[in-house]
Short mmCIF file of C-alpha atoms in Angstrom, two decimals:
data_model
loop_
_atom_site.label_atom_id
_atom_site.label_comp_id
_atom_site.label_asym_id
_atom_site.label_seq_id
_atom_site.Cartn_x
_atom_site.Cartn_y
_atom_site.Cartn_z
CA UNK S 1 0.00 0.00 0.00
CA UNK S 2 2.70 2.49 0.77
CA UNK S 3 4.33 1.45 -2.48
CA UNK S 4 1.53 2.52 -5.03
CA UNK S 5 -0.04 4.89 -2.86
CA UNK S 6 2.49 7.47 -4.78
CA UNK S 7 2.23 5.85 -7.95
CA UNK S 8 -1.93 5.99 -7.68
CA UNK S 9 -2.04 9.57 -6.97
CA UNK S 10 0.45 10.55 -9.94
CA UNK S 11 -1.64 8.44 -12.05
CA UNK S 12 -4.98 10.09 -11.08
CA UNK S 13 -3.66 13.66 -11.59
CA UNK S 14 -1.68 13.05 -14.73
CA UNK S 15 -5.07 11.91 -15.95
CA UNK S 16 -6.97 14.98 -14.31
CA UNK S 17 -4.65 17.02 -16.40
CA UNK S 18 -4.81 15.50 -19.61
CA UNK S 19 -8.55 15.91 -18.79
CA UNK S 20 -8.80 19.32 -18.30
CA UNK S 21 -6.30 19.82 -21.40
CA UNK S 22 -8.59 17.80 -24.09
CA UNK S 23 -11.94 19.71 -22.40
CA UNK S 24 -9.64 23.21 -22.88
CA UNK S 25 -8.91 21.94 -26.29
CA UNK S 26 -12.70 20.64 -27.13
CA UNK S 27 -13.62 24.52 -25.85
CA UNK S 28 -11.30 26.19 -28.31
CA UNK S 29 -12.66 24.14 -31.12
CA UNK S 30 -15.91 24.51 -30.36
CA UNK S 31 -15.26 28.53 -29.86
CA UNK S 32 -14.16 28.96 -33.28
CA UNK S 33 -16.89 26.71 -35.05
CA UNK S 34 -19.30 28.94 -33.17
CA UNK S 35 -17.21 31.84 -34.78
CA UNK S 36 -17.88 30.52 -38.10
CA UNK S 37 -21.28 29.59 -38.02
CA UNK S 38 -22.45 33.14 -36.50
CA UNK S 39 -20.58 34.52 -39.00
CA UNK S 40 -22.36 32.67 -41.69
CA UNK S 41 -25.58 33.30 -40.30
CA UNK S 42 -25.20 36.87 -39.80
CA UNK S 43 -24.34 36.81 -43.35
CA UNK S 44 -27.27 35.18 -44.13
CA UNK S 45 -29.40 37.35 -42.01
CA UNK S 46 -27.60 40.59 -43.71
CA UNK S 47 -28.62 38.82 -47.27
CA UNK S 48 -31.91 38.57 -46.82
CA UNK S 49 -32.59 41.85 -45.70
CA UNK S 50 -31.08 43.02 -48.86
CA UNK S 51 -33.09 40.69 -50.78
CA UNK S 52 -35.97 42.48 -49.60
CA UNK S 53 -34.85 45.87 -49.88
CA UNK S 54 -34.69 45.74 -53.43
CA UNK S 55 -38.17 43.01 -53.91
CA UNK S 56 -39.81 45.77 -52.24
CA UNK S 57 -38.89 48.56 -54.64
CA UNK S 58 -41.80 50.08 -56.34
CA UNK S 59 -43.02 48.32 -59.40
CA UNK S 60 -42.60 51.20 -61.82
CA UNK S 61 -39.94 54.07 -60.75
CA UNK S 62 -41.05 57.70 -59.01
CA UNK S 63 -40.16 60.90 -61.20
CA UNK S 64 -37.75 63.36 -59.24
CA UNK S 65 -37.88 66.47 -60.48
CA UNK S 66 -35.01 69.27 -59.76
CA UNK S 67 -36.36 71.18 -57.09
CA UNK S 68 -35.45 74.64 -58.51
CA UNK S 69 -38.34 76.53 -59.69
CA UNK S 70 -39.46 76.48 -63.37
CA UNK S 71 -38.99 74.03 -66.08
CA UNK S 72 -35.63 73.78 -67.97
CA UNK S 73 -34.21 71.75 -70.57
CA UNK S 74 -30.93 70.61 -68.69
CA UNK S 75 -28.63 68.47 -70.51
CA UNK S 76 -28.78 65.87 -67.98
CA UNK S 77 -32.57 66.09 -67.01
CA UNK S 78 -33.78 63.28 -68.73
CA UNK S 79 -31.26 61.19 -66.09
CA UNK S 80 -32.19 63.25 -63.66
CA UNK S 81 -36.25 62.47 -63.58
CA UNK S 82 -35.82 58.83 -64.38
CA UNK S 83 -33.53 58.13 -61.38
CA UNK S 84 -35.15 55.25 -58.99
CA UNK S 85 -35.75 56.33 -55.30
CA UNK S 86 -32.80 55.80 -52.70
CA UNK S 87 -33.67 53.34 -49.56
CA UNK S 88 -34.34 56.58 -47.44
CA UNK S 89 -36.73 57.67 -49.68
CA UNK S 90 -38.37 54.14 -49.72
CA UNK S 91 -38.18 52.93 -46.10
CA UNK S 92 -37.70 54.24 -42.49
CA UNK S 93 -35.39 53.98 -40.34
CA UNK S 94 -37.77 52.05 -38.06
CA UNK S 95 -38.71 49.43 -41.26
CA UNK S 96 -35.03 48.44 -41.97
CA UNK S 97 -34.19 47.87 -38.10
CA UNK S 98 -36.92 45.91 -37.78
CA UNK S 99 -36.39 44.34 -41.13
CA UNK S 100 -32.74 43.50 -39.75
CA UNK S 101 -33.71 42.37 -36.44
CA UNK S 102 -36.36 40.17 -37.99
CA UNK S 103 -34.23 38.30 -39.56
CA UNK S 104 -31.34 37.87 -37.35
CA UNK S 105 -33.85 36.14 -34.98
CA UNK S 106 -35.01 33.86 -37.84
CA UNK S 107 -31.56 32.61 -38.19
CA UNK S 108 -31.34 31.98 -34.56
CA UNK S 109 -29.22 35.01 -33.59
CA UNK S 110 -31.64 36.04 -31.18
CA UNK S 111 -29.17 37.42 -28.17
CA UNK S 112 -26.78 39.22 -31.19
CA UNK S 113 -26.60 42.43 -31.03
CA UNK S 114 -25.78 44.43 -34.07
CA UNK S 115 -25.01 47.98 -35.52
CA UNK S 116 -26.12 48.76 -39.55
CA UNK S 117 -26.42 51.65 -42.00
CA UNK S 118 -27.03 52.18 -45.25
CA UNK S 119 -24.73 53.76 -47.49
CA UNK S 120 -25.64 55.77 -50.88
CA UNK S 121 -23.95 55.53 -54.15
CA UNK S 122 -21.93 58.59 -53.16
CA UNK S 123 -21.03 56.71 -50.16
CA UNK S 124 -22.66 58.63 -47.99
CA UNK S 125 -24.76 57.69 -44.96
CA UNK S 126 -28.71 57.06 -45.84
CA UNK S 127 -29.56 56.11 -42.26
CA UNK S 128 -27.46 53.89 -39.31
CA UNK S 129 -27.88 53.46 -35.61
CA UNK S 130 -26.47 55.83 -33.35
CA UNK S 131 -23.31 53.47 -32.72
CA UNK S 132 -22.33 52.79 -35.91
CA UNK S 133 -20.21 54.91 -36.53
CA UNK S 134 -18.01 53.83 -32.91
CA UNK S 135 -17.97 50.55 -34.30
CA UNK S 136 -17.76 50.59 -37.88
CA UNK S 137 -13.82 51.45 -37.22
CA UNK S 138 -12.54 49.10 -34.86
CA UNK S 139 -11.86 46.15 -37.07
CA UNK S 140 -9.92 43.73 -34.34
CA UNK S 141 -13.33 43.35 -31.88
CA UNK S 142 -16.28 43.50 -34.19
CA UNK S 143 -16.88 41.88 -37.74
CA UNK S 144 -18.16 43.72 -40.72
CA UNK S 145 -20.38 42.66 -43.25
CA UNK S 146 -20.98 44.52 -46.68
CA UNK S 147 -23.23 43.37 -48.86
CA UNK S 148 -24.70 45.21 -52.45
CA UNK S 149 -28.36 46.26 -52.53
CA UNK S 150 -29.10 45.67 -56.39
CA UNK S 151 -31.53 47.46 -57.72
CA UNK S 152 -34.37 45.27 -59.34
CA UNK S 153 -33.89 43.33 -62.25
CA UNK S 154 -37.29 44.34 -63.38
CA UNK S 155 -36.30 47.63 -64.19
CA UNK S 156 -35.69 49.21 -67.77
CA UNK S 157 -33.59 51.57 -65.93
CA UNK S 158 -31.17 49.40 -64.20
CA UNK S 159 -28.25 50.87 -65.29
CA UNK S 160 -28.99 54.55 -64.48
CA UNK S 161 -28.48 54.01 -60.62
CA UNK S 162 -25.24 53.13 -58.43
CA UNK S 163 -25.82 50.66 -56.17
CA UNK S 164 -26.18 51.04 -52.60
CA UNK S 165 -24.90 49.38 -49.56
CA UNK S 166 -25.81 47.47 -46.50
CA UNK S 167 -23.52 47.52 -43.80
CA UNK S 168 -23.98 45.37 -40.93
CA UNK S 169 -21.59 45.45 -37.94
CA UNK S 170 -21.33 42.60 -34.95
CA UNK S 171 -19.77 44.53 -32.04
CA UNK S 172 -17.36 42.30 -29.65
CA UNK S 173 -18.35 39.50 -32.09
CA UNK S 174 -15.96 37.29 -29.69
CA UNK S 175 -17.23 38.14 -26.90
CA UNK S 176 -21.04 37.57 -28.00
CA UNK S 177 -19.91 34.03 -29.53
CA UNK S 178 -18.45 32.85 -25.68
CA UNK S 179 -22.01 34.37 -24.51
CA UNK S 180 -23.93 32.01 -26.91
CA UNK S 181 -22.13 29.20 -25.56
CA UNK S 182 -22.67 29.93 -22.14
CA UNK S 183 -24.40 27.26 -20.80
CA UNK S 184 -22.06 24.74 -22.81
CA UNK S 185 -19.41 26.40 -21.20
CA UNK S 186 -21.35 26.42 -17.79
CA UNK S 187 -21.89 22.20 -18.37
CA UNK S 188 -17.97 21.95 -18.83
CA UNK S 189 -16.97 24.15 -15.59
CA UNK S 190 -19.61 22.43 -13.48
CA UNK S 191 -18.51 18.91 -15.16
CA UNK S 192 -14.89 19.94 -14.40
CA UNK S 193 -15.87 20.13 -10.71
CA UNK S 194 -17.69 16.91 -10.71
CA UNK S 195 -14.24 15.66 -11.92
CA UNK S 196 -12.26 17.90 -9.45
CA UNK S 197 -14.44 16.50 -6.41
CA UNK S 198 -14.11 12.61 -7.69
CA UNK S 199 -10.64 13.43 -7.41
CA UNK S 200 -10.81 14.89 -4.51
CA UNK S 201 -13.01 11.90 -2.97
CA UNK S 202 -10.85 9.29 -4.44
CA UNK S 203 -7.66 10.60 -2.72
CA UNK S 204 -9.40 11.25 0.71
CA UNK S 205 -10.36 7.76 0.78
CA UNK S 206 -7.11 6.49 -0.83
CA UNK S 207 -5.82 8.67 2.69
CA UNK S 208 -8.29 6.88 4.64
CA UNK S 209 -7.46 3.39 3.14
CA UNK S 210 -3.45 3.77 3.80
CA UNK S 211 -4.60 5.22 7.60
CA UNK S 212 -6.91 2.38 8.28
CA UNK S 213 -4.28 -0.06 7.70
CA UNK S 214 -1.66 1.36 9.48
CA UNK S 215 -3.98 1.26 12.18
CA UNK S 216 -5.06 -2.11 11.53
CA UNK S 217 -1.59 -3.47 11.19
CA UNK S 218 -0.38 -1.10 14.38
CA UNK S 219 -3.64 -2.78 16.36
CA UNK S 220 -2.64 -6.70 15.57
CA UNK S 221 0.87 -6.00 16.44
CA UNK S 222 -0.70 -4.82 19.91
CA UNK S 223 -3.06 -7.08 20.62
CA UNK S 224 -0.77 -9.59 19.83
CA UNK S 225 1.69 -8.54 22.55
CA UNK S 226 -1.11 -7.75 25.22
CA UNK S 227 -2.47 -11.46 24.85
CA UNK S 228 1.07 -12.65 24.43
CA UNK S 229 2.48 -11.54 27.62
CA UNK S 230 -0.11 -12.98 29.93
CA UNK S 231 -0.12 -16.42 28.20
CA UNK S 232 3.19 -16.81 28.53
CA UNK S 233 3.17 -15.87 32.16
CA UNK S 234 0.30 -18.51 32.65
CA UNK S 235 2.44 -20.99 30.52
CA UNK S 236 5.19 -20.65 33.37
CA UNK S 237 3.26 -20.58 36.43
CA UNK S 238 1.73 -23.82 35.04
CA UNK S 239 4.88 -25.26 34.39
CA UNK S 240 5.59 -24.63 38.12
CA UNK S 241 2.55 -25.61 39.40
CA UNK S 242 3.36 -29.48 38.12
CA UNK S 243 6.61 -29.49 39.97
CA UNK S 244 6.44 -31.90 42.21
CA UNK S 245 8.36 -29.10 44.94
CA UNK S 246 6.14 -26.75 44.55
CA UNK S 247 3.06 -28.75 44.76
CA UNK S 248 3.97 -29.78 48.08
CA UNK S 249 4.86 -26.31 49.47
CA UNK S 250 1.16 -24.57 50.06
CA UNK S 251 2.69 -21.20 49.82
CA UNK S 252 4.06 -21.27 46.33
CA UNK S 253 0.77 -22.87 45.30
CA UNK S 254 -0.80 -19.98 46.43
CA UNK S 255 1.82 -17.05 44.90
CA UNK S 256 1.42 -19.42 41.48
CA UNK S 257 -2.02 -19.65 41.62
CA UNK S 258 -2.61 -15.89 42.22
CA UNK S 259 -0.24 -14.91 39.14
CA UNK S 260 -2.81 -17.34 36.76
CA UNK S 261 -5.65 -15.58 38.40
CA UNK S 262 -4.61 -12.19 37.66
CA UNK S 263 -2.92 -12.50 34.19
CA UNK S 264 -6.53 -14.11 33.38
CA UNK S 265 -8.13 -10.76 34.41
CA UNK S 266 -6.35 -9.17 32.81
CA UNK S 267 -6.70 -11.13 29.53
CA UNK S 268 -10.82 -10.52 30.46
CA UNK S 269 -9.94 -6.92 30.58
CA UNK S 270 -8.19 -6.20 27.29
CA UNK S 271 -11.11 -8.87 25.61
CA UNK S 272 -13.86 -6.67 27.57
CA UNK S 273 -11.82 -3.81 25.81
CA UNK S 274 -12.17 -4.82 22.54
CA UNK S 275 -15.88 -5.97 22.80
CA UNK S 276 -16.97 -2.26 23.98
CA UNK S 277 -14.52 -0.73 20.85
CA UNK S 278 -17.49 -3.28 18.92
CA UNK S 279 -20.37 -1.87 20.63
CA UNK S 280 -19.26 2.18 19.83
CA UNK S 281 -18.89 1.28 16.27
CA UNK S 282 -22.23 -0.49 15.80
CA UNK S 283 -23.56 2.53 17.99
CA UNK S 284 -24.75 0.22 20.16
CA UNK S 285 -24.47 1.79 23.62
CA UNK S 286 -27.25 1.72 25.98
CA UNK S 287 -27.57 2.89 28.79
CA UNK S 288 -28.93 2.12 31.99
CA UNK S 289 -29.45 5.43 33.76
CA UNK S 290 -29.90 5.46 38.15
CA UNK S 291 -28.59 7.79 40.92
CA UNK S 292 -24.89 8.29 41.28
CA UNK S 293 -22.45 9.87 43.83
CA UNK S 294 -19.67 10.93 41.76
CA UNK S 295 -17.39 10.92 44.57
CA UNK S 296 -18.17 7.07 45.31
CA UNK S 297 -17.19 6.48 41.79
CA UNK S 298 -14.15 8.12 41.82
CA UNK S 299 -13.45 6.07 45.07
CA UNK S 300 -13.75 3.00 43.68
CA UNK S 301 -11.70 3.66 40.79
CA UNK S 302 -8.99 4.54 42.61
CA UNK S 303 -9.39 1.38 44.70
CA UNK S 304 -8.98 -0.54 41.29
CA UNK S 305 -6.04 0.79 40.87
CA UNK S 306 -3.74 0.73 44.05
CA UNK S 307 -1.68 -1.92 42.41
CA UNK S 308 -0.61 -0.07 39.99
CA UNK S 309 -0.01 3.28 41.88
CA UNK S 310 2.52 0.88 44.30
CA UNK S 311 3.80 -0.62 41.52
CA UNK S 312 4.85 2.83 39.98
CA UNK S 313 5.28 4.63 43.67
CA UNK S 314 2.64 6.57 42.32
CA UNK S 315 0.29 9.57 44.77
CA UNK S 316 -3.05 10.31 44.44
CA UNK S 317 -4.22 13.99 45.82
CA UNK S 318 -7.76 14.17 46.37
CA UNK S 319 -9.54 17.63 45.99
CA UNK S 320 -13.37 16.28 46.08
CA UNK S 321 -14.67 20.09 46.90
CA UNK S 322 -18.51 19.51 45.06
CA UNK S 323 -21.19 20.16 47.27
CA UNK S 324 -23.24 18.31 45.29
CA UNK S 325 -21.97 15.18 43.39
CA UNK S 326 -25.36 13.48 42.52
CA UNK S 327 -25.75 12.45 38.87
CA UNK S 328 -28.07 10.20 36.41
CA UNK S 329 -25.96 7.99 35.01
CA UNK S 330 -25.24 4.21 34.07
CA UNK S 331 -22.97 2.81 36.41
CA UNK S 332 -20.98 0.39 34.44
CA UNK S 333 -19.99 2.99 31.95
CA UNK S 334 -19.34 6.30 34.46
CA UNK S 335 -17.27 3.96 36.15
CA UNK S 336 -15.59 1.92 33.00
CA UNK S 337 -14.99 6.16 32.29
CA UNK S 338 -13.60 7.80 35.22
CA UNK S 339 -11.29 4.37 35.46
CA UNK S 340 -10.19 4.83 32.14
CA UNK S 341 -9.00 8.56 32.96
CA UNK S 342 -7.04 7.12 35.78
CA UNK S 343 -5.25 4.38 34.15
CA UNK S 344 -4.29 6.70 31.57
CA UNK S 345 -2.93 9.33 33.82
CA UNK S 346 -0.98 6.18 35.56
CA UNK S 347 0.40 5.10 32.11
CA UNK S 348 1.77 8.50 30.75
CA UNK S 349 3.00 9.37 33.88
CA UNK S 350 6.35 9.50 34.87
CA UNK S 351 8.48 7.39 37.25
CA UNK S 352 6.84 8.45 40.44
CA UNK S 353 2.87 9.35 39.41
CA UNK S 354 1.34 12.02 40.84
CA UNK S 355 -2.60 12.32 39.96
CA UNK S 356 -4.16 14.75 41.39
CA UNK S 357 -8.57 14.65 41.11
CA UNK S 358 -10.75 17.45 41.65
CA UNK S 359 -14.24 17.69 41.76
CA UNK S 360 -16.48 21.06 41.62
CA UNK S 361 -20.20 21.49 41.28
CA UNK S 362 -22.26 24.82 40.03
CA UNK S 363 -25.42 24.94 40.07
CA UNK S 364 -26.67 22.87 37.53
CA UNK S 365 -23.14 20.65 36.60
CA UNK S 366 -20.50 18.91 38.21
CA UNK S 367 -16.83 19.07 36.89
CA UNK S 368 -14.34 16.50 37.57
CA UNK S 369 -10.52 17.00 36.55
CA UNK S 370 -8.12 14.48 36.42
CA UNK S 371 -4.34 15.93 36.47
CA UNK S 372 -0.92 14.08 36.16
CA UNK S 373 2.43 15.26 35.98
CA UNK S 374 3.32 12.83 32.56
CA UNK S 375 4.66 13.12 29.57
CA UNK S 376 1.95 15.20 28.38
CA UNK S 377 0.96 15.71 24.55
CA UNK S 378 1.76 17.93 21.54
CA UNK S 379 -0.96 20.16 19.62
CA UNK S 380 -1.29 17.38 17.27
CA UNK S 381 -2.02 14.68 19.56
CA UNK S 382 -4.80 16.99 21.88
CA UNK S 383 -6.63 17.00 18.16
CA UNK S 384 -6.90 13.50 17.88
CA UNK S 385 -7.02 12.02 21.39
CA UNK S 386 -10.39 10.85 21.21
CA UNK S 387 -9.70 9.15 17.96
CA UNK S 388 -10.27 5.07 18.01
CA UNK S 389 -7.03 3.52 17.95
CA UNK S 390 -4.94 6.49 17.94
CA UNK S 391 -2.32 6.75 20.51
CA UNK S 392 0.36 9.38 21.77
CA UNK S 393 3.81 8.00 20.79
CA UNK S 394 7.38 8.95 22.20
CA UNK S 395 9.40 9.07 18.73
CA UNK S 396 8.73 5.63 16.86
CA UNK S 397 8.59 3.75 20.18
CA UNK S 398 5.47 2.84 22.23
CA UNK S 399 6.56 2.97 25.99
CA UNK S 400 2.99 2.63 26.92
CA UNK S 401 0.34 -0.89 26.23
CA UNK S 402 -2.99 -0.67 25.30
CA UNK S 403 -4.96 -0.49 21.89
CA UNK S 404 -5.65 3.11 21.72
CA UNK S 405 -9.10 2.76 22.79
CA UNK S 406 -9.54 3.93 26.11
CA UNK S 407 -9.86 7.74 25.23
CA UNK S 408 -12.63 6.72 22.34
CA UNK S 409 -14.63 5.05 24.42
CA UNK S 410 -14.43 8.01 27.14
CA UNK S 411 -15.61 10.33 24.68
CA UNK S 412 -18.00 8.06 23.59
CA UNK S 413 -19.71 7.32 27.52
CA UNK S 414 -19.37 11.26 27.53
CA UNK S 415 -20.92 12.28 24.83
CA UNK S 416 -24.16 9.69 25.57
CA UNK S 417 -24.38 11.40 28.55
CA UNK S 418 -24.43 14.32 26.73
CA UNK S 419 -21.72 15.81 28.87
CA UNK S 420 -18.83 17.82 27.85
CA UNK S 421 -14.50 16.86 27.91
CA UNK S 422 -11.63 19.36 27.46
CA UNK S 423 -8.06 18.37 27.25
CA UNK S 424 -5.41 20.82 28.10
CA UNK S 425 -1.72 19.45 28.18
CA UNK S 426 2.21 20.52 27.58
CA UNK S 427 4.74 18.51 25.86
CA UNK S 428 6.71 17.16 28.85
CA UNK S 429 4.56 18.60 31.75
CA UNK S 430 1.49 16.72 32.01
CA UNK S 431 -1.88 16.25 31.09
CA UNK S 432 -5.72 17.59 32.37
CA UNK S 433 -8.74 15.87 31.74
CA UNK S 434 -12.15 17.83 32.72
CA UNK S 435 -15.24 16.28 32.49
CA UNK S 436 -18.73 18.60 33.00
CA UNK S 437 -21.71 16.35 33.98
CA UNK S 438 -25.28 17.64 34.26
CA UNK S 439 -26.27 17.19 37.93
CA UNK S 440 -29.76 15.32 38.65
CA UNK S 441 -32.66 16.60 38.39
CA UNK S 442 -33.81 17.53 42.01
CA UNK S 443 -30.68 17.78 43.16
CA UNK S 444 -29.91 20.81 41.33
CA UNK S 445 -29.51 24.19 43.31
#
């Protein structure tokens, strides 16, 4: 697992990345065949306005006569009378925009915006919107499209007339063709974060994976050694038990005897252990709730673990100051709890323990602190405490047994309670445990 942990992760973001370059290069693609084909429709569009520009010309052309006064015979009157109305003269303003608009939405161009005129056979300016002009010059932004208005074929006097021009201009024709694809390019973003949080997913649990079976590996190498030191002891004191010396002295019977007895509690310990790590993670806990003093609890717990505290030359200062130490709680659990908090504080603790308990009440809670002057914990480890199997190393070594369960299932008796636990704890001074219990109900001040 360590191996092609690496090796997994390079794979998975190589691929992300030749992902995100083939969607970056569909994009572009797709950008500039959306170019072309507004292009080609705005052409169209433009087209077919000029188409019926000119079908709409008057079947048989209007006389323009000069508008001096009185009747002449000019050389050039006869061209002057017989040329065919301009576009201005034929249409509004209002009739060609619409005329324009009309057909850029029947070509689908519906969210284009556009800028036109019409330009005479002197090139000038028949009619245009008021931005025309703006736009007409910057070629780099906007497209242009010119297109001939032909005057009709119908007409004897084709010849006689220049032709005119229709001028239509796209403004930020780039910019409007990545705003037509907006939603396409909303899919690929919002597809692109699907991708990003699969990613994302798969390496958290790929974390998760390569965690759990540390842990797993780190818990079989410690259950192992907690089961393995007892039955060996209980291998020897058998042994000694069938010597024939021993089984006639009473004495070492007894000192034998006693050794079995407790290495096989404390085999039923570590197995009770491990059976209530099972019941937390099928959430499974149940409770059977009755008075409590918290005081007696405490008591006993410390009772439970004399041995230990001689074994260690370890002190216990009591500070049990609550005036009122009555609580609803199961009794199994408080006490599997505040015994836990102990036997911790023994284990971390230095040569010569000292464990120092304190109990306050308020009016509605009781608090109960459990201090030791141990080996304490750093930032990282306060975080993660109440984690199942984790447990506070010194370097790569573990100086202390157990499976890393103990603070779990304190947090978890805690927490079904539906009390409160705060940590506090230096790096090579010690470490504080408060609990905050509600008091019971009637016994509240």
């Amino acid at each position: 697992m360590k191996r092609t942990f690496p090796v997994i992760v390079i794979l998975i973001t190589l691929s992300l990345l030749g992902l995100f370059i083939i969607q970056s290069s569909w994009l572009n693609n797709l950008f500039e065949i959306r170019n072309t084909e507004l292009l080609n429709k705005a052409y169209e569009a433009a087209s077919n306005v000029t188409a019926k520009l000119t079908n709409n010309a008057p079947a048989s052309q209007r006389l323009r006569l000069p508008k001096r006064g009185g009747l002449t015979f000019n050389p050039d009157f006869h061209l002057h009378i017989l040329k065919p109305p301009t576009i201005d003269q034929r249409f509004t303003f209002q009739d060609v925009h619409k005329m324009v608009r009309q057909e850029f939405d029947a070509v689908g161009l519906k969210e284009i915006k556009f800028e036109f005129a019409v330009i005479g056979p002197t090139e000038e300016i028949e009619m245009s919107t008021k931005k025309f002009s703006s736009e007409y010059w910057d070629t780099i932004l906007n497209k242009r499209i010119y297109l001939p208005i032909v005057p009709a074929s119908a007409s004897d006097f084709e010849g006689l007339s220049a032709t005119e021009y229709l001028v239509v201009v796209v403004p930020d024709f780039q910019k409007q063709a990545w705003a037509s694809l907006k939603w396409v390019f909303i899919g690929a973003v919002v597809f692109m974060f699907i991708i990003i949080a699969a990613f994302y997913v798969t390496i958290r649990s790929l974390l998760n994976q390569k965690k759990l079976s540390e842990i797993k590996s780190d818990f079989i190498n410690n259950m192992t050694h907690e089961f393995k030191t007892p039955l060996a002891t209980i291998s020897l004191a058998v042994d000694a038990i069938r010597n024939e010396k021993v089984q006639s002295d009473p004495e070492k019977m007894k000192y034998f005897s006693g050794i079995i007895k407790e290495e096989n509690i404390r085999m039923n310990k570590h197995v009770e252990t491990i059976l209530q790590a099972a019941l937390m993670e099928k959430q499974e806990l149940k409770l059977n709730l009755k008075k409590l003093h918290v005081h007696d609890v405490v008591q006993h717990a410390l009772d439970n673990h004399q041995l230990q505290l001689q074994d260690k030359q370890g002190m216990v200062e009591l500070h049990l100051n609550a005036a009122n130490d009555v609580i609803e709680a199961d009794e199994a659990h408080f006490t599997n709890m505040i015994s836990n908090l102990v036997d911790n504080a023994i284990k971390y603790s230095k040569d010569k323990p000292l464990i120092r308990i304190t109990t306050h009440s308020t009016t509605k809670h009781i608090l109960i602190r459990v201090e030791d002057n141990g080996i304490g914990m750093s930032k990282e480890s306060v975080k993660r405490i109440f984690e199942k199997f984790y447990r506070a190393h010194t370097g790569n070594l573990h100086n202390v047994k157990g499976f890393g369960l103990g603070m779990s299932y304190v947090k978890t008796v805690i927490d079904a309670h539906k009390g409160k636990v705060k940590v506090d704890s230096t790096l090579g001074k010690g470490s504080a445990f408060t609990v905050e219990m509600s008091l019971m109900k009637g016994h509240q001040n």
